[in-house]
Amino acid sequence: MPLLASTPPFSLDLCLESGQAFGWRKVDGAWAGAIGQTAFLLRGVPNGLEWDASGPAGQASMQLQHYLALGEDHPTIVRQFPRDPFLMKAVRCCGGLRVLRQDPWECLAGFILSSTKQIAHIQQIWRNVALRWGTPMKPCGGDSSPIIHSFPGPSTLARRTEAELRGCAMGFRAPYLLEAARAVDGGTLNLETLRSLSTGEARGRLMALHGVGRKIADCVLLFSLGKSEAFPVDTWILKVLRHVYFRGKRKVTAKRLVQFAAVHFGPFGGHAQQYLFHYARMNPGFAREKMRRIKNP
DNA sequence: CCTTAACCTGA
DNA sequence: CAGGTTAAG
């Protein structure tokens, strides 16, 4: 397996377990998944990874470096976080976590499927869709290689019916995914164009889709469109913000918390969000920690 | 503008 | 009941 090194710190496991992408699964200790139309098998090593891929090695290597943000100067990003004891603690705890650079369509589809679902189940639905309409590929030769299915593009899904999508056990999300596929396929929504818009402008375009609210739009902005200030607020983050920054006051509204996050965490808020999110998930008892609060948030 | 129920499925 | 959104009240 070829080796790829990252600027430290980097942890493949943290990145792929983080709930940012739903197409990766562990097969015999290695991560199996697709990036675009290339199948990959990845093994984490300290501050890097070993890999095999179905396509030409040079191209695959470039894809990986981009997807995993291996060249990113991470310490510089962290340095732009607010000086905030809880965030600093989360950063120390989750060293090596990165914000992935996913394909916008796959990211949008994944998060449309995510609403009110736990990660394990989203992965299951994702896999159902990939098995039915994706392209089967092998990351390396030999019989031991797993079969990896790419995720179908918007044009493929646009031709399906709602009933066919429901066959993948996605329930009420089926019409939402179908609408999104048709909007992207038909050109009503050009995802690549969103990169050149302001974050607010791009968010508005995404939220015009049925089934895409603020949270899902922010996930797509952050994980696939390079909008590093997008700060997805889900129930975990809600808990963190309330407990850590507002002394557990229950009456603080979600809206107020979203607004607070935007000003407090700044231009790399999305990266900070990943640390908070992970820390909270790994330490469900965080709410009881003694922690100096930020004054007058 | 704020609150709440319904939406599918399966852990 | 769930890492969410929508339509209705």
PDB file of C-alpha atoms in Angstrom, chain A residues 54-288:
ATOM      1  CA  SER A  54      -9.142   1.381  -8.213  1.00  0.00           C
ATOM      2  CA  GLY A  55      -7.889   4.095 -10.576  1.00  0.00           C
ATOM      3  CA  PRO A  56      -4.512   5.440 -11.723  1.00  0.00           C
ATOM      4  CA  ALA A  57      -2.287   5.936  -8.660  1.00  0.00           C
ATOM      5  CA  GLY A  58      -1.296   9.519  -9.382  1.00  0.00           C
ATOM      6  CA  GLN A  59      -4.852  10.679  -9.714  1.00  0.00           C
ATOM      7  CA  ALA A  60      -6.052   8.687  -6.727  1.00  0.00           C
ATOM      8  CA  SER A  61      -3.350  10.193  -4.559  1.00  0.00           C
ATOM      9  CA  MET A  62      -4.433  13.690  -5.542  1.00  0.00           C
ATOM     10  CA  GLN A  63      -8.057  12.868  -4.821  1.00  0.00           C
ATOM     11  CA  LEU A  64      -7.169  11.646  -1.361  1.00  0.00           C
ATOM     12  CA  GLN A  65      -5.043  14.640  -0.511  1.00  0.00           C
ATOM     13  CA  HIS A  66      -7.845  16.936  -1.483  1.00  0.00           C
ATOM     14  CA  TYR A  67     -10.687  14.980   0.134  1.00  0.00           C
ATOM     15  CA  LEU A  68      -8.893  14.578   3.448  1.00  0.00           C
ATOM     16  CA  ALA A  69      -7.414  18.086   3.387  1.00  0.00           C
ATOM     17  CA  LEU A  70      -3.971  16.583   4.006  1.00  0.00           C
ATOM     18  CA  GLY A  71      -2.113  19.722   2.990  1.00  0.00           C
ATOM     19  CA  GLU A  72      -4.110  21.987   5.236  1.00  0.00           C
ATOM     20  CA  ASP A  73      -2.210  24.098   7.728  1.00  0.00           C
ATOM     21  CA  HIS A  74      -4.313  23.048  10.640  1.00  0.00           C
ATOM     22  CA  PRO A  75      -2.492  24.787  13.492  1.00  0.00           C
ATOM     23  CA  THR A  76      -3.065  28.075  11.707  1.00  0.00           C
ATOM     24  CA  ILE A  77      -6.784  27.427  11.592  1.00  0.00           C
ATOM     25  CA  VAL A  78      -6.915  26.488  15.252  1.00  0.00           C
ATOM     26  CA  ARG A  79      -5.008  29.644  16.093  1.00  0.00           C
ATOM     27  CA  GLN A  80      -7.918  31.658  14.723  1.00  0.00           C
ATOM     28  CA  PHE A  81     -10.391  30.082  17.116  1.00  0.00           C
ATOM     29  CA  PRO A  82     -11.547  32.249  19.991  1.00  0.00           C
ATOM     30  CA  ARG A  83      -9.554  31.799  23.215  1.00  0.00           C
ATOM     31  CA  ASP A  84     -12.129  29.686  24.875  1.00  0.00           C
ATOM     32  CA  PRO A  85     -11.249  27.076  27.509  1.00  0.00           C
ATOM     33  CA  PHE A  86     -13.900  24.562  26.508  1.00  0.00           C
ATOM     34  CA  LEU A  87     -13.038  24.754  22.816  1.00  0.00           C
ATOM     35  CA  MET A  88      -9.332  24.445  23.580  1.00  0.00           C
ATOM     36  CA  LYS A  89     -10.049  21.356  25.604  1.00  0.00           C
ATOM     37  CA  ALA A  90     -12.069  19.850  22.768  1.00  0.00           C
ATOM     38  CA  VAL A  91      -9.228  20.581  20.346  1.00  0.00           C
ATOM     39  CA  ARG A  92      -6.712  18.847  22.604  1.00  0.00           C
ATOM     40  CA  CYS A  93      -9.032  15.900  22.973  1.00  0.00           C
ATOM     41  CA  CYS A  94      -9.777  15.462  19.244  1.00  0.00           C
ATOM     42  CA  GLY A  95      -6.408  16.214  17.668  1.00  0.00           C
ATOM     43  CA  GLY A  96      -6.254  15.154  14.039  1.00  0.00           C
ATOM     44  CA  LEU A  97      -9.873  15.836  13.208  1.00  0.00           C
ATOM     45  CA  ARG A  98     -10.367  17.572   9.851  1.00  0.00           C
ATOM     46  CA  VAL A  99     -13.203  19.021   7.856  1.00  0.00           C
ATOM     47  CA  LEU A 100     -13.503  16.867   4.736  1.00  0.00           C
ATOM     48  CA  ARG A 101     -13.926  18.240   1.246  1.00  0.00           C
ATOM     49  CA  GLN A 102     -16.747  16.185  -0.154  1.00  0.00           C
ATOM     50  CA  ASP A 103     -18.522  16.225  -3.458  1.00  0.00           C
ATOM     51  CA  PRO A 104     -21.422  18.704  -3.086  1.00  0.00           C
ATOM     52  CA  TRP A 105     -24.072  16.430  -4.565  1.00  0.00           C
ATOM     53  CA  GLU A 106     -23.139  13.486  -2.362  1.00  0.00           C
ATOM     54  CA  CYS A 107     -22.986  15.733   0.650  1.00  0.00           C
ATOM     55  CA  LEU A 108     -26.396  17.232  -0.064  1.00  0.00           C
ATOM     56  CA  ALA A 109     -27.911  13.794  -0.628  1.00  0.00           C
ATOM     57  CA  GLY A 110     -26.340  12.414   2.524  1.00  0.00           C
ATOM     58  CA  PHE A 111     -27.641  15.151   4.753  1.00  0.00           C
ATOM     59  CA  ILE A 112     -31.107  15.093   3.235  1.00  0.00           C
ATOM     60  CA  LEU A 113     -31.115  11.455   4.281  1.00  0.00           C
ATOM     61  CA  SER A 114     -29.804  12.330   7.728  1.00  0.00           C
ATOM     62  CA  SER A 115     -32.741  14.127   9.272  1.00  0.00           C
ATOM     63  CA  THR A 116     -33.868  12.547  12.539  1.00  0.00           C
ATOM     64  CA  LYS A 117     -31.576   9.590  12.000  1.00  0.00           C
ATOM     65  CA  GLN A 118     -28.586   8.230  13.836  1.00  0.00           C
ATOM     66  CA  ILE A 119     -25.389   7.837  11.891  1.00  0.00           C
ATOM     67  CA  ALA A 120     -25.597   4.037  11.699  1.00  0.00           C
ATOM     68  CA  HIS A 121     -28.954   4.205  10.037  1.00  0.00           C
ATOM     69  CA  ILE A 122     -28.002   6.933   7.601  1.00  0.00           C
ATOM     70  CA  GLN A 123     -25.082   4.751   6.538  1.00  0.00           C
ATOM     71  CA  GLN A 124     -27.492   1.885   5.977  1.00  0.00           C
ATOM     72  CA  ILE A 125     -29.761   3.953   3.752  1.00  0.00           C
ATOM     73  CA  TRP A 126     -26.743   5.345   1.892  1.00  0.00           C
ATOM     74  CA  ARG A 127     -25.548   1.835   1.240  1.00  0.00           C
ATOM     75  CA  ASN A 128     -28.969   0.706   0.029  1.00  0.00           C
ATOM     76  CA  VAL A 129     -28.955   3.499  -2.551  1.00  0.00           C
ATOM     77  CA  ALA A 130     -25.342   2.841  -3.601  1.00  0.00           C
ATOM     78  CA  LEU A 131     -25.921  -0.905  -3.948  1.00  0.00           C
ATOM     79  CA  ARG A 132     -28.925  -0.351  -6.174  1.00  0.00           C
ATOM     80  CA  TRP A 133     -27.769   2.431  -8.457  1.00  0.00           C
ATOM     81  CA  GLY A 134     -24.062   2.990  -7.871  1.00  0.00           C
ATOM     82  CA  THR A 135     -21.158   1.542  -9.849  1.00  0.00           C
ATOM     83  CA  PRO A 136     -19.437  -1.493  -8.330  1.00  0.00           C
ATOM     84  CA  MET A 137     -15.639  -1.174  -8.143  1.00  0.00           C
ATOM     85  CA  LYS A 138     -12.674  -2.899  -6.537  1.00  0.00           C
ATOM     86  CA  PRO A 139      -9.971  -0.847  -4.813  1.00  0.00           C
ATOM     87  CA  CYS A 140      -7.288  -3.469  -5.493  1.00  0.00           C
ATOM     88  CA  GLY A 141      -6.798  -6.712  -7.305  1.00  0.00           C
ATOM     89  CA  GLY A 142      -7.311 -10.149  -5.866  1.00  0.00           C
ATOM     90  CA  ASP A 143     -10.271 -12.001  -4.453  1.00  0.00           C
ATOM     91  CA  SER A 144      -9.850 -10.481  -1.004  1.00  0.00           C
ATOM     92  CA  SER A 145     -10.746  -7.015  -2.272  1.00  0.00           C
ATOM     93  CA  PRO A 146     -14.147  -5.777  -1.112  1.00  0.00           C
ATOM     94  CA  ILE A 147     -16.650  -4.493  -3.671  1.00  0.00           C
ATOM     95  CA  ILE A 148     -17.275  -0.803  -3.242  1.00  0.00           C
ATOM     96  CA  HIS A 149     -20.198   1.003  -4.832  1.00  0.00           C
ATOM     97  CA  SER A 150     -20.021   4.634  -5.804  1.00  0.00           C
ATOM     98  CA  PHE A 151     -22.972   6.841  -4.858  1.00  0.00           C
ATOM     99  CA  PRO A 152     -25.251   7.469  -7.857  1.00  0.00           C
ATOM    100  CA  GLY A 153     -25.125  10.918  -9.413  1.00  0.00           C
ATOM    101  CA  PRO A 154     -28.080  13.305  -9.614  1.00  0.00           C
ATOM    102  CA  SER A 155     -29.023  12.262 -13.152  1.00  0.00           C
ATOM    103  CA  THR A 156     -29.342   8.618 -12.109  1.00  0.00           C
ATOM    104  CA  LEU A 157     -31.527   9.401  -9.127  1.00  0.00           C
ATOM    105  CA  ALA A 158     -33.558  11.985 -11.035  1.00  0.00           C
ATOM    106  CA  ARG A 159     -34.956   9.168 -13.192  1.00  0.00           C
ATOM    107  CA  ARG A 160     -36.127   7.106 -10.243  1.00  0.00           C
ATOM    108  CA  THR A 161     -39.588   7.304  -8.741  1.00  0.00           C
ATOM    109  CA  GLU A 162     -40.442   8.170  -5.175  1.00  0.00           C
ATOM    110  CA  ALA A 163     -41.566   4.568  -4.643  1.00  0.00           C
ATOM    111  CA  GLU A 164     -38.214   3.211  -5.812  1.00  0.00           C
ATOM    112  CA  LEU A 165     -36.380   5.486  -3.390  1.00  0.00           C
ATOM    113  CA  ARG A 166     -38.700   4.470  -0.578  1.00  0.00           C
ATOM    114  CA  GLY A 167     -37.592   0.940  -1.364  1.00  0.00           C
ATOM    115  CA  CYS A 168     -34.259   1.943   0.186  1.00  0.00           C
ATOM    116  CA  ALA A 169     -36.010   2.556   3.509  1.00  0.00           C
ATOM    117  CA  MET A 170     -35.587   6.312   3.527  1.00  0.00           C
ATOM    118  CA  GLY A 171     -39.239   6.990   4.298  1.00  0.00           C
ATOM    119  CA  PHE A 172     -40.459  10.569   4.071  1.00  0.00           C
ATOM    120  CA  ARG A 173     -37.028  11.693   2.865  1.00  0.00           C
ATOM    121  CA  ALA A 174     -37.658  10.066  -0.536  1.00  0.00           C
ATOM    122  CA  PRO A 175     -39.520  12.968  -2.147  1.00  0.00           C
ATOM    123  CA  TYR A 176     -36.899  15.374  -0.757  1.00  0.00           C
ATOM    124  CA  LEU A 177     -34.005  13.442  -2.270  1.00  0.00           C
ATOM    125  CA  LEU A 178     -35.853  13.099  -5.549  1.00  0.00           C
ATOM    126  CA  GLU A 179     -36.583  16.824  -5.718  1.00  0.00           C
ATOM    127  CA  ALA A 180     -32.944  17.614  -5.006  1.00  0.00           C
ATOM    128  CA  ALA A 181     -31.716  15.176  -7.662  1.00  0.00           C
ATOM    129  CA  ARG A 182     -34.045  16.684 -10.246  1.00  0.00           C
ATOM    130  CA  ALA A 183     -33.118  20.245  -9.333  1.00  0.00           C
ATOM    131  CA  VAL A 184     -29.410  19.505  -9.674  1.00  0.00           C
ATOM    132  CA  ASP A 185     -29.813  17.350 -12.773  1.00  0.00           C
ATOM    133  CA  GLY A 186     -32.084  19.838 -14.500  1.00  0.00           C
ATOM    134  CA  GLY A 187     -29.834  22.796 -13.755  1.00  0.00           C
ATOM    135  CA  THR A 188     -32.288  24.592 -11.464  1.00  0.00           C
ATOM    136  CA  LEU A 189     -29.639  24.279  -8.782  1.00  0.00           C
ATOM    137  CA  ASN A 190     -25.989  24.457  -9.835  1.00  0.00           C
ATOM    138  CA  LEU A 191     -24.027  23.347  -6.806  1.00  0.00           C
ATOM    139  CA  GLU A 192     -20.604  24.348  -8.114  1.00  0.00           C
ATOM    140  CA  THR A 193     -21.801  27.892  -8.678  1.00  0.00           C
ATOM    141  CA  LEU A 194     -22.626  28.191  -4.998  1.00  0.00           C
ATOM    142  CA  ARG A 195     -18.920  28.302  -4.184  1.00  0.00           C
ATOM    143  CA  SER A 196     -18.612  31.784  -5.643  1.00  0.00           C
ATOM    144  CA  LEU A 197     -21.591  33.131  -3.709  1.00  0.00           C
ATOM    145  CA  SER A 198     -21.521  34.504  -0.196  1.00  0.00           C
ATOM    146  CA  THR A 199     -22.299  31.958   2.498  1.00  0.00           C
ATOM    147  CA  GLY A 200     -25.682  33.523   3.154  1.00  0.00           C
ATOM    148  CA  GLU A 201     -26.577  33.611  -0.514  1.00  0.00           C
ATOM    149  CA  ALA A 202     -25.530  29.993  -1.047  1.00  0.00           C
ATOM    150  CA  ARG A 203     -27.398  28.905   2.079  1.00  0.00           C
ATOM    151  CA  GLY A 204     -30.551  30.501   0.720  1.00  0.00           C
ATOM    152  CA  ARG A 205     -30.287  28.550  -2.537  1.00  0.00           C
ATOM    153  CA  LEU A 206     -29.894  25.286  -0.690  1.00  0.00           C
ATOM    154  CA  MET A 207     -32.759  26.024   1.678  1.00  0.00           C
ATOM    155  CA  ALA A 208     -35.043  26.593  -1.287  1.00  0.00           C
ATOM    156  CA  LEU A 209     -35.122  22.803  -1.549  1.00  0.00           C
ATOM    157  CA  HIS A 210     -37.843  20.959   0.301  1.00  0.00           C
ATOM    158  CA  GLY A 211     -36.373  19.057   3.221  1.00  0.00           C
ATOM    159  CA  VAL A 212     -33.320  21.295   3.475  1.00  0.00           C
ATOM    160  CA  GLY A 213     -33.385  23.631   6.455  1.00  0.00           C
ATOM    161  CA  ARG A 214     -30.661  25.669   8.089  1.00  0.00           C
ATOM    162  CA  LYS A 215     -28.860  22.706   9.654  1.00  0.00           C
ATOM    163  CA  ILE A 216     -28.601  20.597   6.513  1.00  0.00           C
ATOM    164  CA  ALA A 217     -27.707  23.626   4.390  1.00  0.00           C
ATOM    165  CA  ASP A 218     -24.871  24.475   6.777  1.00  0.00           C
ATOM    166  CA  CYS A 219     -23.558  20.913   6.626  1.00  0.00           C
ATOM    167  CA  VAL A 220     -23.402  21.090   2.836  1.00  0.00           C
ATOM    168  CA  LEU A 221     -21.780  24.531   2.927  1.00  0.00           C
ATOM    169  CA  LEU A 222     -19.123  23.390   5.383  1.00  0.00           C
ATOM    170  CA  PHE A 223     -18.364  19.850   4.271  1.00  0.00           C
ATOM    171  CA  SER A 224     -18.478  20.343   0.506  1.00  0.00           C
ATOM    172  CA  LEU A 225     -18.496  23.985  -0.542  1.00  0.00           C
ATOM    173  CA  GLY A 226     -15.563  25.306   1.430  1.00  0.00           C
ATOM    174  CA  LYS A 227     -17.621  27.687   3.564  1.00  0.00           C
ATOM    175  CA  SER A 228     -15.594  27.363   6.734  1.00  0.00           C
ATOM    176  CA  GLU A 229     -17.708  29.749   8.774  1.00  0.00           C
ATOM    177  CA  ALA A 230     -20.882  27.686   8.302  1.00  0.00           C
ATOM    178  CA  PHE A 231     -21.769  26.343  11.745  1.00  0.00           C
ATOM    179  CA  PRO A 232     -24.323  23.516  11.713  1.00  0.00           C
ATOM    180  CA  VAL A 233     -26.408  23.516  14.885  1.00  0.00           C
ATOM    181  CA  ASP A 234     -27.870  20.133  15.735  1.00  0.00           C
ATOM    182  CA  THR A 235     -29.099  18.842  19.062  1.00  0.00           C
ATOM    183  CA  TRP A 236     -25.590  17.945  20.282  1.00  0.00           C
ATOM    184  CA  ILE A 237     -24.253  21.380  19.510  1.00  0.00           C
ATOM    185  CA  LEU A 238     -27.351  22.877  21.038  1.00  0.00           C
ATOM    186  CA  LYS A 239     -26.565  21.044  24.261  1.00  0.00           C
ATOM    187  CA  VAL A 240     -22.952  22.216  24.229  1.00  0.00           C
ATOM    188  CA  LEU A 241     -23.832  25.832  23.581  1.00  0.00           C
ATOM    189  CA  ARG A 242     -26.498  25.894  26.270  1.00  0.00           C
ATOM    190  CA  HIS A 243     -24.428  24.191  28.944  1.00  0.00           C
ATOM    191  CA  VAL A 244     -21.051  25.712  28.294  1.00  0.00           C
ATOM    192  CA  TYR A 245     -21.808  29.188  27.064  1.00  0.00           C
ATOM    193  CA  PHE A 246     -25.171  29.928  28.656  1.00  0.00           C
ATOM    194  CA  ARG A 247     -24.877  28.107  31.976  1.00  0.00           C
ATOM    195  CA  GLY A 248     -27.536  25.611  31.015  1.00  0.00           C
ATOM    196  CA  LYS A 249     -30.323  28.150  30.742  1.00  0.00           C
ATOM    197  CA  ARG A 250     -33.134  26.314  29.078  1.00  0.00           C
ATOM    198  CA  LYS A 251     -34.937  29.397  27.890  1.00  0.00           C
ATOM    199  CA  VAL A 252     -32.203  30.433  25.487  1.00  0.00           C
ATOM    200  CA  THR A 253     -33.706  29.848  22.071  1.00  0.00           C
ATOM    201  CA  ALA A 254     -32.039  27.901  19.306  1.00  0.00           C
ATOM    202  CA  LYS A 255     -32.122  30.968  17.154  1.00  0.00           C
ATOM    203  CA  ARG A 256     -30.202  32.987  19.702  1.00  0.00           C
ATOM    204  CA  LEU A 257     -27.622  30.210  19.980  1.00  0.00           C
ATOM    205  CA  VAL A 258     -27.122  30.124  16.216  1.00  0.00           C
ATOM    206  CA  GLN A 259     -26.528  33.839  16.262  1.00  0.00           C
ATOM    207  CA  PHE A 260     -24.145  33.603  19.202  1.00  0.00           C
ATOM    208  CA  ALA A 261     -22.142  30.881  17.474  1.00  0.00           C
ATOM    209  CA  ALA A 262     -21.695  32.942  14.332  1.00  0.00           C
ATOM    210  CA  VAL A 263     -20.087  35.833  16.179  1.00  0.00           C
ATOM    211  CA  HIS A 264     -18.240  33.845  18.834  1.00  0.00           C
ATOM    212  CA  PHE A 265     -16.566  31.232  16.645  1.00  0.00           C
ATOM    213  CA  GLY A 266     -15.809  33.416  13.665  1.00  0.00           C
ATOM    214  CA  PRO A 267     -14.532  32.631  10.159  1.00  0.00           C
ATOM    215  CA  PHE A 268     -13.478  29.071  10.990  1.00  0.00           C
ATOM    216  CA  GLY A 269     -16.501  28.355  13.115  1.00  0.00           C
ATOM    217  CA  GLY A 270     -17.309  25.221  11.162  1.00  0.00           C
ATOM    218  CA  HIS A 271     -13.974  23.675  12.112  1.00  0.00           C
ATOM    219  CA  ALA A 272     -14.564  24.612  15.729  1.00  0.00           C
ATOM    220  CA  GLN A 273     -18.012  23.059  15.490  1.00  0.00           C
ATOM    221  CA  GLN A 274     -16.464  19.719  14.554  1.00  0.00           C
ATOM    222  CA  TYR A 275     -14.363  19.704  17.695  1.00  0.00           C
ATOM    223  CA  LEU A 276     -17.280  20.640  19.933  1.00  0.00           C
ATOM    224  CA  PHE A 277     -19.504  18.074  18.274  1.00  0.00           C
ATOM    225  CA  HIS A 278     -16.979  15.310  18.671  1.00  0.00           C
ATOM    226  CA  TYR A 279     -16.032  16.169  22.160  1.00  0.00           C
ATOM    227  CA  ALA A 280     -19.674  16.142  23.210  1.00  0.00           C
ATOM    228  CA  ARG A 281     -20.327  12.804  21.569  1.00  0.00           C
ATOM    229  CA  MET A 282     -17.254  11.204  23.096  1.00  0.00           C
ATOM    230  CA  ASN A 283     -17.929  12.658  26.554  1.00  0.00           C
ATOM    231  CA  PRO A 284     -21.665  12.677  27.187  1.00  0.00           C
ATOM    232  CA  GLY A 285     -20.943  13.867  30.722  1.00  0.00           C
ATOM    233  CA  PHE A 286     -19.414  17.128  29.523  1.00  0.00           C
ATOM    234  CA  ALA A 287     -22.344  19.107  30.876  1.00  0.00           C
ATOM    235  CA  ARG A 288     -21.179  18.352  34.413  1.00  0.00           C
TER     236      ARG A 288
END
